[in-house]
Amino acid sequence: MVLCIGPEGSGKSLLLKKLQSPNYVDNTTTSVPTVGTNILSLRVADKLYTIREVGGTLAPMWPNYFVNVGKVMYVVDASNLCQISAAGVLLYTVLVNPLLRKAKVKDEYKYGN
């Protein structure tokens, strides 16, 4: 299971939509804040991943979703300078959780301009 988390308004839903269908998202695409969770499947290089997106408003409850997580996608809106330092603190609290001891976190994907 892949867990997709990040602060409120960081673009988790749009990123996942873009990964599912690159032509679906353009400069006019909008989304509503995720209330609760979304589960979707994503095929990458002939591998099928199950991704659970958890809304940023549920940050205090994120540890409830850490069981059996193999990878973490942590999304931050780098254009929102006010959010970056708070997002770093929030990420640190996620990474020190013992349930994610074996989960992989990568910073390879860059989305946007």
Coordinates of C-alpha atoms in Angstrom, one line a residue:
M1 CA 0.0 0.0 0.0
V2 CA 1.2 3.5 -0.9
L3 CA 0.1 6.3 1.5
C4 CA -0.3 9.8 -0.1
I5 CA -0.3 12.5 2.5
G6 CA 0.6 16.2 2.9
P7 CA -0.6 19.5 4.3
E8 CA -4.0 20.9 3.4
G9 CA -4.1 22.3 -0.1
S10 CA -0.8 20.8 -1.2
G11 CA -2.2 19.3 -4.4
K12 CA -2.4 15.6 -3.5
S13 CA -5.6 15.0 -5.4
L14 CA -4.4 16.9 -8.5
L15 CA -1.1 15.0 -8.5
L16 CA -2.8 11.7 -8.3
K17 CA -5.2 12.6 -11.1
K18 CA -2.3 13.8 -13.2
L19 CA -0.4 10.5 -12.6
Q20 CA -3.5 8.5 -13.6
S21 CA -4.3 10.4 -16.7
P22 CA -1.8 13.1 -17.8
N23 CA -4.3 14.7 -20.3
Y24 CA -7.0 15.0 -17.7
V25 CA -5.3 17.7 -15.7
D26 CA -4.6 21.1 -17.3
N27 CA -4.3 24.7 -16.1
T28 CA -8.1 25.0 -15.6
T29 CA -8.5 21.8 -13.6
T30 CA -9.7 22.3 -10.0
S31 CA -10.4 19.9 -7.1
V32 CA -12.2 20.1 -3.8
P33 CA -10.5 19.4 -0.5
T34 CA -10.4 15.7 0.3
V35 CA -12.6 14.9 3.3
G36 CA -11.6 11.5 4.6
T37 CA -9.7 9.2 2.2
N38 CA -9.6 8.2 -1.4
I39 CA -8.3 4.9 -2.7
L40 CA -7.2 4.4 -6.2
S41 CA -5.1 2.1 -8.4
L42 CA -2.2 3.4 -10.4
R43 CA -0.2 1.5 -13.0
V44 CA 3.5 2.5 -13.3
A45 CA 5.9 0.6 -15.5
D46 CA 3.7 -2.6 -15.5
K47 CA 3.3 -2.5 -11.7
L48 CA -0.1 -1.9 -10.1
Y49 CA 0.0 0.2 -7.0
T50 CA -2.9 0.8 -4.5
I51 CA -2.7 4.4 -3.2
R52 CA -4.6 5.7 -0.2
E53 CA -4.8 9.5 -0.2
V54 CA -5.6 10.9 3.2
G55 CA -6.8 14.5 3.5
G56 CA -4.5 17.1 5.1
T57 CA -7.2 18.0 7.6
L58 CA -6.9 14.5 9.0
A59 CA -3.2 14.9 9.9
P60 CA -3.7 14.1 13.5
M61 CA -5.3 10.8 12.4
W62 CA -2.6 9.8 9.8
P63 CA -0.9 7.3 12.2
N64 CA -4.1 5.2 12.0
Y65 CA -3.3 4.6 8.3
F66 CA 0.4 3.7 8.8
V67 CA -0.1 -0.1 9.2
N68 CA 1.1 -2.1 6.2
V69 CA 2.3 1.0 4.3
G70 CA 5.3 0.2 2.0
K71 CA 5.7 3.6 0.5
V72 CA 4.9 7.2 1.4
M73 CA 4.1 10.0 -1.0
Y74 CA 4.4 13.3 0.8
V75 CA 3.2 16.2 -1.3
V76 CA 4.1 19.8 -0.6
D77 CA 3.2 22.9 -2.6
A78 CA 6.6 24.5 -3.0
S79 CA 5.0 27.7 -4.3
N80 CA 3.3 28.2 -0.9
L81 CA 6.2 29.6 1.1
C82 CA 4.1 29.8 4.3
Q83 CA 3.5 26.1 4.1
I84 CA 7.0 24.8 3.6
S85 CA 8.4 25.0 7.1
A86 CA 5.2 23.6 8.7
A87 CA 5.2 20.8 6.1
G88 CA 8.8 19.9 7.1
V89 CA 7.8 19.7 10.7
L90 CA 4.8 17.6 9.8
L91 CA 6.9 15.3 7.6
Y92 CA 9.4 14.8 10.5
T93 CA 6.6 13.6 12.8
V94 CA 5.5 11.1 10.1
L95 CA 9.0 9.8 9.5
V96 CA 9.8 9.1 13.2
N97 CA 6.7 6.9 13.6
P98 CA 7.8 3.3 14.2
L99 CA 5.1 1.9 12.0
L100 CA 6.8 3.5 9.0
R101 CA 10.3 2.2 9.9
K102 CA 10.4 0.2 6.7
A103 CA 8.4 2.4 4.4
K104 CA 10.2 4.1 1.5
V105 CA 10.0 7.8 0.9
K106 CA 11.4 9.2 -2.3
D107 CA 11.8 12.8 -3.5
E108 CA 12.3 12.0 -7.2
Y109 CA 9.0 13.2 -8.7
K110 CA 8.6 16.8 -9.4
Y111 CA 5.2 18.1 -10.7
G112 CA 4.3 21.4 -12.1
N113 CA 6.4 24.3 -13.5

